[in-house]
Amino acid sequence: MWNTLNHLILNVALTFFFVLISLFFFKRFQFRNTLDSWLKKNLLVLILATGAGYWVIHNAITYEGFRFDLSITLIVIAFIYGGISSGFITTLVFASLQTFVFHSNHAFWLVGTYLIVSIVVLYLQNEAPDRFISFPIIFSIALILCLPFVQHVRPNDVTAMTVFLVGNGCAGLLLHSILHQVRWHFHQVRMHRRLALTDMLTGLDNRRHLEETVQRYKSQQMNFSIMIIDVDHFKQVNDTYGHDRGDHILRQISALLTSYCPPSCVLGRFGGEEFMMLLPEYSLPETRRIAEQICIASATRTYELSATEPLQVTLSIGVSRQTHQPSESYNFLQTIQQADAALYQAKKSGRNCVFHHDPLR
């Protein structure tokens, strides 16, 4: 009995170790695009599922001649915490290990049980009412679906069924409680980091996030365009109508800019009444065209100081393009200097216009 318990604890500890490794790598990976992200994630899941599956199946727990492992627990954990692709990869890896590596005498029953559990877990996650979507309920249903397999291996053996349910049940609930806390912690860290990188007035990215984005573009050797947008005569708005109404105008301008910001680009409040848009892999003509659309849209719309007080607001925009220079050292202010100079020319030329930096000028 004690030997079985020690073996169970060791299996749970090693299983949790594999899960923690996956969390660590996912946090450290830098993904450049969606395909890159998908390939790396699933390759990592494949490697870790193979390692965890081999350990769990090879070190199956034995109680009075009845051998069972925690593979069902890992499959449910993979679906709940890793998503559909992680769950199905884990299922296929375990089925392959049982069939081709360990040559299980009950491979047909095991593979069938794996597939049934996977389909039912996936259905419950996506189709069941929210009040039923909890790990204990889904996991309990998954364990019940495994009882025909236990009955096949040990006919009419109540002890074997009890040991299987208790062993996997305790392991699953323990792993779930730990992983739930880990996921909650990561969520809190992401939330606080997001707050630290968000401008509280407009909800856009703040200057710190803009600087980090530019640094990332530089480190990834990307070409990108910069757009600096300044609200014309905004000091007069604050002096005439007050800072509260001035803030209300800034929020409306941020909404306008967001509607013109392409999905792959980054928009933030640079400071005061200045905004910045970063456009990776956009040419100078493409960036200038977007800037001109923004300029026209702002000049032709009416902003609301209040329900009965309209206001016309124009924008001046400076545009530049950054190309990768292998020997160039990173400096944020130097990087945006050309766009800032173009913005100065736009303001000097009467405002409500777009200027771009011309390297030949």
Short mmCIF file of C-alpha atoms in Angstrom, two decimals:
data_model
loop_
_atom_site.label_atom_id
_atom_site.label_comp_id
_atom_site.label_asym_id
_atom_site.label_seq_id
_atom_site.Cartn_x
_atom_site.Cartn_y
_atom_site.Cartn_z
CA MET A 1 0.00 0.00 0.00
CA TRP A 2 2.72 2.48 0.99
CA ASN A 3 4.78 1.51 -2.03
CA THR A 4 1.79 2.24 -4.28
CA LEU A 5 1.23 5.60 -2.59
CA ASN A 6 4.89 6.58 -2.97
CA HIS A 7 4.78 5.57 -6.62
CA LEU A 8 1.65 7.70 -7.14
CA ILE A 9 3.24 10.75 -5.49
CA LEU A 10 6.35 10.33 -7.64
CA ASN A 11 4.24 10.15 -10.80
CA VAL A 12 2.31 13.29 -9.83
CA ALA A 13 5.54 15.17 -9.03
CA LEU A 14 7.17 14.24 -12.34
CA THR A 15 4.00 15.05 -14.26
CA PHE A 16 3.83 18.48 -12.67
CA PHE A 17 7.52 18.96 -13.51
CA PHE A 18 6.81 18.43 -17.22
CA VAL A 19 3.91 20.89 -17.08
CA LEU A 20 6.05 23.54 -15.37
CA ILE A 21 8.73 23.13 -18.05
CA SER A 22 6.10 23.82 -20.72
CA LEU A 23 4.91 26.95 -18.89
CA PHE A 24 8.49 28.20 -18.59
CA PHE A 25 9.25 27.74 -22.28
CA PHE A 26 5.98 29.31 -23.43
CA LYS A 27 6.74 32.37 -21.29
CA ARG A 28 10.27 32.70 -22.69
CA PHE A 29 9.47 32.15 -26.38
CA GLN A 30 9.34 35.23 -28.65
CA PHE A 31 6.94 34.59 -31.54
CA ARG A 32 7.26 36.74 -34.66
CA ASN A 33 4.03 35.67 -36.36
CA THR A 34 1.03 33.40 -35.99
CA LEU A 35 2.51 30.49 -37.98
CA ASP A 36 5.75 30.68 -36.02
CA SER A 37 3.77 30.64 -32.78
CA TRP A 38 1.63 27.68 -33.83
CA LEU A 39 4.57 25.56 -34.98
CA LYS A 40 6.71 26.22 -31.92
CA LYS A 41 3.86 25.63 -29.51
CA ASN A 42 2.82 22.32 -31.02
CA LEU A 43 6.41 21.12 -31.40
CA LEU A 44 6.97 21.85 -27.72
CA VAL A 45 3.74 20.04 -26.78
CA LEU A 46 4.82 17.04 -28.88
CA ILE A 47 8.22 16.82 -27.15
CA LEU A 48 6.85 17.26 -23.64
CA ALA A 49 3.90 14.89 -24.22
CA THR A 50 6.32 12.24 -25.45
CA GLY A 51 8.56 12.65 -22.40
CA ALA A 52 5.70 12.76 -19.91
CA GLY A 53 3.85 9.89 -21.60
CA TYR A 54 6.89 7.65 -21.67
CA TRP A 55 7.54 8.28 -17.98
CA VAL A 56 3.92 7.79 -16.88
CA ILE A 57 3.31 4.63 -18.95
CA HIS A 58 6.72 3.09 -18.23
CA ASN A 59 6.29 3.71 -14.49
CA ALA A 60 2.71 2.52 -14.21
CA ILE A 61 1.40 2.18 -10.67
CA THR A 62 0.79 -1.37 -9.39
CA TYR A 63 -1.66 -2.42 -6.68
CA GLU A 64 -2.19 -6.12 -6.01
CA GLY A 65 -1.31 -7.02 -9.58
CA PHE A 66 -3.41 -4.28 -11.17
CA ARG A 67 -1.37 -1.81 -13.23
CA PHE A 68 -2.68 1.61 -14.13
CA ASP A 69 -1.15 4.95 -15.12
CA LEU A 70 -2.05 8.66 -15.13
CA SER A 71 -2.37 9.02 -18.90
CA ILE A 72 -6.09 9.88 -18.74
CA THR A 73 -5.34 12.58 -16.16
CA LEU A 74 -2.69 14.10 -18.44
CA ILE A 75 -5.00 14.05 -21.45
CA VAL A 76 -7.73 15.93 -19.56
CA ILE A 77 -5.16 18.40 -18.16
CA ALA A 78 -3.84 18.98 -21.70
CA PHE A 79 -7.32 19.80 -23.02
CA ILE A 80 -8.30 22.04 -20.09
CA TYR A 81 -5.06 23.98 -19.75
CA GLY A 82 -3.46 23.63 -23.19
CA GLY A 83 -6.40 23.83 -25.57
CA ILE A 84 -7.66 21.67 -28.41
CA SER A 85 -4.35 21.21 -30.25
CA SER A 86 -2.44 20.33 -27.06
CA GLY A 87 -5.14 17.86 -26.04
CA PHE A 88 -5.24 16.01 -29.33
CA ILE A 89 -1.43 15.93 -29.67
CA THR A 90 -1.19 14.46 -26.16
CA THR A 91 -3.89 11.89 -26.99
CA LEU A 92 -2.17 10.79 -30.22
CA VAL A 93 1.25 10.60 -28.56
CA PHE A 94 -0.08 8.44 -25.70
CA ALA A 95 -1.99 6.20 -28.10
CA SER A 96 1.17 5.75 -30.20
CA LEU A 97 3.29 4.97 -27.14
CA GLN A 98 0.82 2.37 -25.89
CA THR A 99 0.61 0.71 -29.31
CA PHE A 100 4.09 0.89 -30.84
CA VAL A 101 6.52 1.38 -27.91
CA PHE A 102 5.09 -0.56 -24.97
CA HIS A 103 3.04 -3.00 -27.10
CA SER A 104 0.23 -3.04 -24.56
CA ASN A 105 -1.95 -6.13 -24.57
CA HIS A 106 -4.97 -3.85 -24.28
CA ALA A 107 -3.87 -1.24 -26.84
CA PHE A 108 -7.18 -1.35 -28.73
CA TRP A 109 -9.17 -0.66 -25.56
CA LEU A 110 -6.73 2.03 -24.43
CA VAL A 111 -6.75 3.88 -27.75
CA GLY A 112 -10.53 3.68 -27.92
CA THR A 113 -10.82 5.02 -24.36
CA TYR A 114 -8.40 7.86 -25.13
CA LEU A 115 -10.41 8.93 -28.18
CA ILE A 116 -13.78 8.72 -26.40
CA VAL A 117 -12.49 10.74 -23.45
CA SER A 118 -10.97 13.35 -25.79
CA ILE A 119 -14.19 13.79 -27.76
CA VAL A 120 -16.36 14.01 -24.63
CA VAL A 121 -14.02 16.50 -22.91
CA LEU A 122 -13.92 18.64 -26.04
CA TYR A 123 -17.72 18.55 -26.29
CA LEU A 124 -18.20 19.50 -22.64
CA GLN A 125 -15.76 22.39 -22.98
CA ASN A 126 -17.48 23.86 -26.02
CA GLU A 127 -21.14 22.83 -25.80
CA ALA A 128 -22.08 22.31 -22.15
CA PRO A 129 -23.70 25.18 -20.20
CA ASP A 130 -21.24 27.36 -18.27
CA ARG A 131 -22.40 26.06 -14.88
CA PHE A 132 -21.19 22.57 -15.86
CA ILE A 133 -17.81 23.63 -17.23
CA SER A 134 -15.53 22.99 -14.28
CA PHE A 135 -12.53 20.75 -14.01
CA PRO A 136 -13.91 18.43 -11.26
CA ILE A 137 -17.08 17.70 -13.28
CA ILE A 138 -15.30 17.18 -16.61
CA PHE A 139 -12.59 15.09 -14.96
CA SER A 140 -15.13 12.94 -13.10
CA ILE A 141 -16.98 12.20 -16.35
CA ALA A 142 -13.67 11.30 -18.03
CA LEU A 143 -12.80 8.84 -15.25
CA ILE A 144 -16.24 7.21 -15.42
CA LEU A 145 -15.73 6.71 -19.18
CA CYS A 146 -12.57 4.72 -18.34
CA LEU A 147 -14.39 2.16 -16.17
CA PRO A 148 -15.29 -0.12 -19.13
CA PHE A 149 -11.56 -0.43 -19.80
CA VAL A 150 -10.88 -1.33 -16.16
CA GLN A 151 -13.72 -3.85 -16.32
CA HIS A 152 -12.14 -5.36 -19.44
CA VAL A 153 -8.74 -5.70 -17.76
CA ARG A 154 -10.03 -6.85 -14.34
CA PRO A 155 -13.58 -8.19 -14.70
CA ASN A 156 -15.84 -7.55 -11.70
CA ASP A 157 -12.91 -6.29 -9.60
CA VAL A 158 -14.34 -3.50 -7.48
CA THR A 159 -10.99 -2.92 -5.79
CA ALA A 160 -9.29 -2.29 -9.15
CA MET A 161 -11.97 0.24 -10.12
CA THR A 162 -11.68 1.97 -6.75
CA VAL A 163 -7.90 2.16 -6.93
CA PHE A 164 -8.05 3.51 -10.49
CA LEU A 165 -10.63 6.17 -9.59
CA VAL A 166 -8.95 7.24 -6.35
CA GLY A 167 -5.44 7.27 -7.81
CA ASN A 168 -6.30 9.28 -10.92
CA GLY A 169 -8.84 11.39 -9.04
CA CYS A 170 -6.37 12.49 -6.36
CA ALA A 171 -3.63 13.10 -8.93
CA GLY A 172 -5.94 15.09 -11.22
CA LEU A 173 -7.41 17.28 -8.49
CA LEU A 174 -3.98 17.96 -7.01
CA LEU A 175 -2.53 18.93 -10.39
CA HIS A 176 -5.59 21.05 -11.13
CA SER A 177 -5.35 22.96 -7.84
CA ILE A 178 -1.65 23.71 -8.43
CA LEU A 179 -2.07 24.62 -12.11
CA HIS A 180 -5.08 26.79 -11.31
CA GLN A 181 -2.94 28.83 -8.91
CA VAL A 182 -0.08 29.02 -11.42
CA ARG A 183 -2.42 30.19 -14.17
CA TRP A 184 -4.01 32.76 -11.84
CA HIS A 185 -0.54 34.04 -10.97
CA PHE A 186 0.44 34.38 -14.65
CA HIS A 187 -2.86 36.16 -15.32
CA GLN A 188 -2.13 38.65 -12.53
CA VAL A 189 1.41 39.24 -13.82
CA ARG A 190 0.11 39.84 -17.37
CA MET A 191 -2.62 42.13 -16.10
CA HIS A 192 -0.22 44.25 -14.04
CA ARG A 193 2.25 44.37 -16.90
CA ARG A 194 -0.53 45.45 -19.25
CA LEU A 195 -1.55 48.20 -16.83
CA ALA A 196 2.08 49.35 -16.65
CA LEU A 197 2.17 49.62 -20.46
CA THR A 198 -1.23 51.30 -20.93
CA ASP A 199 -2.11 54.99 -20.96
CA MET A 200 -4.89 55.31 -18.40
CA LEU A 201 -6.62 58.24 -20.11
CA THR A 202 -7.02 56.81 -23.61
CA GLY A 203 -6.53 53.08 -23.09
CA LEU A 204 -3.81 53.08 -25.76
CA ASP A 205 -0.24 51.89 -25.27
CA ASN A 206 1.93 54.32 -23.31
CA ARG A 207 5.38 55.65 -24.14
CA ARG A 208 7.12 52.80 -22.32
CA HIS A 209 5.36 50.22 -24.48
CA LEU A 210 6.15 52.22 -27.62
CA GLU A 211 9.84 52.25 -26.67
CA GLU A 212 9.80 48.49 -26.01
CA THR A 213 8.11 47.88 -29.37
CA VAL A 214 10.69 49.93 -31.25
CA GLN A 215 13.46 48.05 -29.43
CA ARG A 216 11.85 44.73 -30.39
CA TYR A 217 11.61 45.78 -34.04
CA LYS A 218 15.29 46.72 -33.94
CA SER A 219 16.35 43.46 -32.31
CA GLN A 220 14.35 41.48 -34.90
CA GLN A 221 16.00 43.50 -37.71
CA MET A 222 12.66 44.71 -39.02
CA ASN A 223 12.03 47.71 -41.25
CA PHE A 224 9.20 49.89 -39.99
CA SER A 225 7.60 53.30 -40.37
CA ILE A 226 6.90 55.82 -37.63
CA MET A 227 4.03 58.28 -37.51
CA ILE A 228 3.92 61.03 -34.86
CA ILE A 229 0.56 62.79 -34.57
CA ASP A 230 0.13 66.11 -32.79
CA VAL A 231 -3.19 67.77 -31.91
CA ASP A 232 -3.12 71.33 -33.28
CA HIS A 233 -3.57 74.17 -30.77
CA PHE A 234 -4.51 71.76 -28.00
CA LYS A 235 -3.20 74.11 -25.31
CA GLN A 236 -5.89 76.59 -26.32
CA VAL A 237 -8.52 73.87 -25.88
CA ASN A 238 -7.33 73.20 -22.34
CA ASP A 239 -7.03 76.89 -21.47
CA THR A 240 -10.46 77.75 -22.91
CA TYR A 241 -12.58 74.76 -21.94
CA GLY A 242 -10.65 73.12 -19.09
CA HIS A 243 -8.58 69.95 -18.77
CA ASP A 244 -11.59 67.66 -18.28
CA ARG A 245 -13.00 68.56 -21.67
CA GLY A 246 -9.53 68.48 -23.16
CA ASP A 247 -9.21 64.89 -21.90
CA HIS A 248 -12.57 64.12 -23.47
CA ILE A 249 -11.25 65.37 -26.83
CA LEU A 250 -8.10 63.22 -26.48
CA ARG A 251 -10.23 60.13 -25.93
CA GLN A 252 -12.22 60.89 -29.09
CA ILE A 253 -9.02 61.41 -31.07
CA SER A 254 -7.61 58.12 -29.78
CA ALA A 255 -10.79 56.37 -30.99
CA LEU A 256 -10.38 57.98 -34.43
CA LEU A 257 -6.73 56.92 -34.64
CA THR A 258 -7.59 53.38 -33.54
CA SER A 259 -10.08 53.07 -36.40
CA TYR A 260 -7.30 53.86 -38.91
CA CYS A 261 -4.57 51.75 -37.25
CA PRO A 262 -3.91 48.52 -39.25
CA PRO A 263 -4.17 45.27 -37.23
CA SER A 264 -0.44 44.52 -37.30
CA CYS A 265 0.54 48.01 -36.15
CA VAL A 266 0.97 49.60 -32.71
CA LEU A 267 -0.72 52.81 -31.62
CA GLY A 268 0.07 54.68 -28.42
CA ARG A 269 -0.02 58.01 -26.66
CA PHE A 270 3.47 59.42 -26.85
CA GLY A 271 2.85 62.15 -24.31
CA GLY A 272 0.53 65.12 -23.77
CA GLU A 273 -1.36 65.69 -27.01
CA GLU A 274 1.05 63.60 -29.13
CA PHE A 275 0.35 60.10 -30.41
CA MET A 276 2.58 57.61 -32.20
CA MET A 277 1.85 54.82 -34.63
CA LEU A 278 4.43 52.13 -35.47
CA LEU A 279 3.89 50.31 -38.77
CA PRO A 280 6.13 47.24 -39.28
CA GLU A 281 7.09 46.49 -42.89
CA TYR A 282 5.05 49.44 -44.22
CA SER A 283 6.61 51.54 -46.97
CA LEU A 284 6.81 55.32 -46.72
CA PRO A 285 4.06 55.90 -49.36
CA GLU A 286 1.73 53.45 -47.57
CA THR A 287 2.34 55.16 -44.23
CA ARG A 288 1.86 58.61 -45.72
CA ARG A 289 -1.45 57.51 -47.29
CA ILE A 290 -2.75 56.36 -43.89
CA ALA A 291 -1.53 59.61 -42.30
CA GLU A 292 -3.34 61.70 -44.89
CA GLN A 293 -6.55 59.73 -44.35
CA ILE A 294 -6.29 60.40 -40.60
CA CYS A 295 -5.62 64.09 -41.19
CA ILE A 296 -8.64 64.47 -43.48
CA ALA A 297 -10.90 62.44 -41.19
CA SER A 298 -10.08 64.62 -38.18
CA ALA A 299 -10.49 67.89 -40.08
CA THR A 300 -13.87 66.91 -41.52
CA ARG A 301 -15.48 65.53 -38.36
CA THR A 302 -16.94 67.30 -35.36
CA TYR A 303 -15.67 66.50 -31.88
CA GLU A 304 -17.95 66.86 -28.90
CA LEU A 305 -16.94 69.00 -25.93
CA SER A 306 -20.36 68.13 -24.52
CA ALA A 307 -23.74 67.09 -25.89
CA THR A 308 -24.38 70.63 -27.16
CA GLU A 309 -20.87 71.97 -27.82
CA PRO A 310 -19.12 70.81 -31.02
CA LEU A 311 -15.45 71.52 -31.76
CA GLN A 312 -13.26 71.27 -34.85
CA VAL A 313 -9.82 69.74 -34.22
CA THR A 314 -7.05 69.29 -36.78
CA LEU A 315 -3.92 67.15 -36.64
CA SER A 316 -0.33 67.60 -37.81
CA ILE A 317 1.56 64.42 -38.67
CA GLY A 318 5.24 63.62 -39.22
CA VAL A 319 6.25 60.38 -40.96
CA SER A 320 9.57 58.57 -41.37
CA ARG A 321 10.80 55.08 -42.24
CA GLN A 322 13.44 53.11 -40.39
CA THR A 323 15.52 50.52 -42.25
CA HIS A 324 17.73 48.00 -40.52
CA GLN A 325 21.38 49.00 -40.23
CA PRO A 326 23.60 46.14 -38.92
CA SER A 327 26.12 48.43 -37.23
CA GLU A 328 23.52 50.80 -35.78
CA SER A 329 23.17 50.95 -31.98
CA TYR A 330 19.69 51.34 -30.51
CA ASN A 331 18.56 54.71 -29.19
CA PHE A 332 14.85 55.49 -29.03
CA LEU A 333 15.14 59.27 -29.37
CA GLN A 334 17.50 58.96 -32.34
CA THR A 335 15.13 56.45 -33.94
CA ILE A 336 12.15 58.82 -33.83
CA GLN A 337 14.19 61.95 -34.59
CA GLN A 338 13.36 61.93 -38.30
CA ALA A 339 9.60 61.61 -37.70
CA ASP A 340 9.81 64.34 -35.06
CA ALA A 341 11.61 66.62 -37.53
CA ALA A 342 8.92 65.93 -40.14
CA LEU A 343 6.24 66.80 -37.56
CA TYR A 344 8.02 70.11 -36.88
CA GLN A 345 7.92 70.88 -40.62
CA ALA A 346 4.17 70.09 -40.71
CA LYS A 347 3.48 72.49 -37.83
CA LYS A 348 5.75 75.12 -39.34
CA SER A 349 3.88 74.89 -42.64
CA GLY A 350 0.53 75.84 -41.16
CA ARG A 351 -0.53 72.60 -39.41
CA ASN A 352 -3.35 70.27 -40.51
CA CYS A 353 -1.02 68.47 -42.92
CA VAL A 354 1.39 65.56 -43.31
CA PHE A 355 5.15 65.79 -43.84
CA HIS A 356 7.53 62.89 -44.32
CA HIS A 357 11.26 62.72 -43.83
CA ASP A 358 13.11 62.69 -47.14
CA PRO A 359 16.68 61.29 -46.82
CA LEU A 360 17.68 63.23 -49.96
CA ARG A 361 16.31 66.54 -48.76
#
